[in-house]
């Protein structure tokens, strides 16, 4: 793959932030690119994309979270998991091994004060020239929006969940 890497932010309350990032991973892999996905906050349960990722060469996948449910007792554990994930993120960015790195749900780290947003900005600004990064999650910090090349806010028009329809295997997870 050639060219200068981009900074892409997929945010907003609608569905499609993570799956759009993974669609881009699919593209990069198609041209022989090397891709890393780092998932913050999400737990270790089954997701179709993770099961698939295990079969794809050139795609490395890290899960650095304990799930989305924050309780007072567990918030310190969540903070530690998030910070550990960010240390992995730093190593992966600076390794210069990848064409694309996806930081899935990273917007929640500054939002919950697990990390200063400037740490993310510094890491993005120190990335190898060819590396594209995609950041996903709701409520993207204005600083992330500011430094990004491309920002998309998913707008929920309707979601099955609001009509009481449960998340579907293979579609929502
Ligand atoms: P996806 O992974 O489907 O691209 P997403 O990354 O935009 O969704 P998240 O908030 O990370 O959104 O999604 C967590 C889970 O909630 C996913 O299973 C997703 O499909 C689902 N979801 C996303 N948006 C909504 C919504 N507005 N209402 C209910 N469920 C949603
Ligand atoms: Mg998501």
Short mmCIF file of C-alpha atoms and ligand atoms in Angstrom, two decimals:
data_model
loop_
_atom_site.label_atom_id
_atom_site.label_comp_id
_atom_site.label_asym_id
_atom_site.label_seq_id
_atom_site.Cartn_x
_atom_site.Cartn_y
_atom_site.Cartn_z
CA UNK A 1 0.00 0.00 0.00
CA UNK A 2 1.22 3.51 -0.74
CA UNK A 3 0.40 7.04 0.32
CA UNK A 4 0.13 9.10 3.45
CA UNK A 5 -2.00 7.65 6.21
CA UNK A 6 -5.20 9.30 7.34
CA UNK A 7 -6.86 9.91 10.67
CA UNK A 8 -10.48 8.78 10.53
CA UNK A 9 -13.07 9.16 13.29
CA UNK A 10 -16.36 7.22 13.27
CA UNK A 11 -18.59 8.66 15.99
CA UNK A 12 -22.25 9.42 16.76
CA UNK A 13 -25.09 7.46 18.34
CA UNK A 14 -26.12 5.43 15.30
CA UNK A 15 -25.08 1.94 14.29
CA UNK A 16 -22.09 1.48 12.01
CA UNK A 17 -19.00 2.90 13.73
CA UNK A 18 -17.19 -0.35 14.35
CA UNK A 19 -18.48 -2.16 11.28
CA UNK A 20 -17.45 0.72 8.98
CA UNK A 21 -13.95 0.55 10.45
CA UNK A 22 -13.86 -3.20 9.82
CA UNK A 23 -15.04 -2.63 6.25
CA UNK A 24 -11.99 -0.43 5.77
CA UNK A 25 -9.82 -3.17 7.25
CA UNK A 26 -11.23 -5.50 4.62
CA UNK A 27 -10.17 -3.05 1.92
CA UNK A 28 -6.66 -2.62 3.25
CA UNK A 29 -6.24 -6.40 3.57
CA UNK A 30 -7.37 -6.79 -0.04
CA UNK A 31 -4.32 -4.85 -1.20
CA UNK A 32 -1.99 -6.85 1.02
CA UNK A 33 -1.97 -4.26 3.81
CA UNK A 34 -1.25 -5.23 7.40
CA UNK A 35 -3.97 -4.34 9.89
CA UNK A 36 -4.25 -4.23 13.67
CA UNK A 37 -7.49 -3.89 15.64
CA UNK A 38 -7.32 -2.86 19.28
CA UNK A 39 -10.64 -3.04 21.09
CA UNK A 40 -10.96 -0.95 24.22
CA UNK A 41 -13.61 -1.57 26.89
CA UNK A 42 -15.32 -4.44 25.07
CA UNK A 43 -15.35 -7.75 26.90
CA UNK A 44 -14.03 -11.04 25.66
CA UNK A 45 -17.34 -12.56 24.52
CA UNK A 46 -18.08 -13.83 21.03
CA UNK A 47 -18.36 -11.41 18.16
CA UNK A 48 -18.57 -12.71 14.59
CA UNK A 49 -15.82 -10.36 13.49
CA UNK A 50 -13.41 -11.76 16.08
CA UNK A 51 -14.15 -15.33 15.06
CA UNK A 52 -13.48 -14.36 11.45
CA UNK A 53 -10.33 -12.40 12.30
CA UNK A 54 -8.69 -15.52 13.68
CA UNK A 55 -8.67 -16.90 10.11
CA UNK A 56 -7.17 -13.85 8.41
CA UNK A 57 -3.44 -13.48 7.89
CA UNK A 58 -2.12 -9.93 8.18
CA UNK A 59 -4.76 -9.06 10.79
CA UNK A 60 -3.79 -8.80 14.47
CA UNK A 61 -6.54 -8.37 17.05
CA UNK A 62 -6.27 -7.30 20.70
CA UNK A 63 -9.07 -7.13 23.26
CA UNK A 64 -8.27 -4.72 26.08
CA UNK A 65 -11.37 -4.37 28.16
CA UNK A 66 -13.77 -5.96 30.57
CA UNK A 67 -17.05 -5.02 28.92
CA UNK A 68 -19.12 -1.87 28.81
CA UNK A 69 -20.76 -2.13 32.22
CA UNK A 70 -19.06 0.23 34.63
CA UNK A 71 -19.70 -0.08 38.33
CA UNK A 72 -18.08 1.90 41.12
CA UNK A 73 -16.27 -1.19 42.40
CA UNK A 74 -14.88 -2.09 39.02
CA UNK A 75 -14.03 1.28 37.56
CA UNK A 76 -10.40 1.04 38.68
CA UNK A 77 -10.08 -2.32 36.92
CA UNK A 78 -11.56 -0.78 33.80
CA UNK A 79 -9.09 2.07 34.04
CA UNK A 80 -6.17 -0.36 34.33
CA UNK A 81 -7.42 -2.42 31.37
CA UNK A 82 -7.83 0.73 29.30
CA UNK A 83 -4.34 1.95 30.16
CA UNK A 84 -2.86 -1.47 29.36
CA UNK A 85 -4.65 -1.32 26.02
CA UNK A 86 -3.19 2.09 25.35
CA UNK A 87 0.31 0.78 26.03
CA UNK A 88 -0.30 -1.92 23.41
CA UNK A 89 -1.60 0.77 21.06
CA UNK A 90 1.62 2.76 21.49
CA UNK A 91 3.80 -0.26 20.74
CA UNK A 92 1.76 -1.15 17.68
CA UNK A 93 1.82 2.38 16.28
CA UNK A 94 5.57 2.79 16.77
CA UNK A 95 6.38 -0.70 15.43
CA UNK A 96 5.80 0.55 11.86
CA UNK A 97 4.46 -2.91 11.01
CA UNK A 98 0.98 -1.79 9.98
CA UNK A 99 -0.82 0.10 7.24
CA UNK A 100 -4.01 0.47 9.27
CA UNK A 101 -4.72 0.40 13.00
CA UNK A 102 -8.26 0.55 14.35
CA UNK A 103 -8.75 1.84 17.90
CA UNK A 104 -12.24 0.54 18.50
CA UNK A 105 -14.24 2.36 21.19
CA UNK A 106 -11.22 4.51 22.12
CA UNK A 107 -13.35 7.68 22.38
CA UNK A 108 -14.63 6.45 25.76
CA UNK A 109 -11.16 6.59 27.33
CA UNK A 110 -10.96 10.39 27.59
CA UNK A 111 -14.71 10.51 28.14
CA UNK A 112 -14.39 8.43 31.34
CA UNK A 113 -11.12 10.13 32.31
CA UNK A 114 -9.17 6.90 31.88
CA UNK A 115 -6.71 8.80 29.71
CA UNK A 116 -5.96 12.40 28.76
CA UNK A 117 -7.04 13.05 25.18
CA UNK A 118 -3.66 14.69 24.54
CA UNK A 119 -1.99 11.29 25.00
CA UNK A 120 -4.04 10.00 22.08
CA UNK A 121 -3.27 13.11 20.02
CA UNK A 122 0.46 12.77 20.70
CA UNK A 123 0.42 9.12 19.66
CA UNK A 124 -1.46 9.86 16.45
CA UNK A 125 0.89 12.70 15.59
CA UNK A 126 3.95 10.51 16.11
CA UNK A 127 2.72 7.69 13.87
CA UNK A 128 4.65 6.50 10.82
CA UNK A 129 3.67 8.46 7.72
CA UNK A 130 2.01 5.57 5.93
CA UNK A 131 -0.15 4.51 8.87
CA UNK A 132 -3.88 5.20 8.79
CA UNK A 133 -5.70 5.15 12.11
CA UNK A 134 -9.43 4.80 12.65
CA UNK A 135 -10.93 5.79 15.99
CA UNK A 136 -14.44 4.68 16.87
CA UNK A 137 -16.94 5.39 19.63
CA UNK A 138 -19.63 7.85 20.66
CA UNK A 139 -18.93 11.39 21.88
CA UNK A 140 -15.56 11.85 20.17
CA UNK A 141 -13.58 14.55 21.96
CA UNK A 142 -13.38 17.82 19.94
CA UNK A 143 -9.57 17.46 19.88
CA UNK A 144 -9.88 14.14 18.05
CA UNK A 145 -12.28 15.73 15.59
CA UNK A 146 -9.85 18.62 15.13
CA UNK A 147 -6.83 16.47 14.20
CA UNK A 148 -8.78 14.01 12.02
CA UNK A 149 -8.90 14.15 8.24
CA UNK A 150 -12.26 12.42 7.98
CA UNK A 151 -14.99 12.44 10.61
CA UNK A 152 -18.34 10.73 10.24
CA UNK A 153 -21.13 10.93 12.78
CA UNK A 154 -23.55 8.02 12.47
CA UNK A 155 -27.05 9.36 12.93
CA UNK A 156 -29.63 6.96 14.32
CA UNK A 157 -32.85 7.27 12.34
CA UNK A 158 -34.32 4.01 13.62
CA UNK A 159 -32.89 1.01 15.43
CA UNK A 160 -34.57 -2.35 15.87
CA UNK A 161 -33.48 -2.34 19.52
CA UNK A 162 -35.82 0.60 20.23
CA UNK A 163 -38.73 -1.54 19.01
CA UNK A 164 -37.78 -4.22 21.52
CA UNK A 165 -36.00 -6.44 18.99
CA UNK A 166 -33.00 -8.16 20.56
CA UNK A 167 -29.46 -7.94 19.14
CA UNK A 168 -28.97 -10.57 16.44
CA UNK A 169 -25.98 -12.87 16.16
CA UNK A 170 -24.10 -12.21 12.94
CA UNK A 171 -25.62 -8.73 12.57
CA UNK A 172 -25.14 -6.89 15.85
CA UNK A 173 -22.37 -9.03 17.28
P1 LIG B 1 -21.64 -1.69 14.98
O1 LIG B 1 -20.68 -2.54 15.78
O2 LIG B 1 -22.89 -2.46 14.65
O3 LIG B 1 -21.01 -1.01 13.82
P2 LIG B 1 -21.39 0.73 16.50
O4 LIG B 1 -19.96 0.44 16.62
O5 LIG B 1 -21.80 1.93 15.71
O6 LIG B 1 -22.17 -0.55 15.96
P3 LIG B 1 -21.60 0.54 19.38
O7 LIG B 1 -22.18 1.53 20.32
O8 LIG B 1 -20.15 0.24 19.46
O9 LIG B 1 -22.04 0.99 17.89
O10 LIG B 1 -22.42 -0.78 19.39
C1 LIG B 1 -22.55 -1.65 20.41
C2 LIG B 1 -23.66 -2.60 20.01
O11 LIG B 1 -24.91 -1.89 19.96
C3 LIG B 1 -23.52 -3.21 18.60
O12 LIG B 1 -24.04 -4.50 18.65
C4 LIG B 1 -24.35 -2.32 17.73
O13 LIG B 1 -24.82 -3.02 16.56
C5 LIG B 1 -25.46 -1.91 18.65
N1 LIG B 1 -25.95 -0.55 18.37
C6 LIG B 1 -25.34 0.44 17.70
N2 LIG B 1 -26.09 1.57 17.65
C7 LIG B 1 -27.22 1.27 18.32
C8 LIG B 1 -28.44 2.01 18.62
N3 LIG B 1 -28.62 3.28 18.22
N4 LIG B 1 -29.38 1.37 19.35
C9 LIG B 1 -29.21 0.10 19.77
N5 LIG B 1 -28.11 -0.65 19.51
C10 LIG B 1 -27.12 -0.08 18.79
MG1 LIG B 2 -18.65 0.05 18.16
#
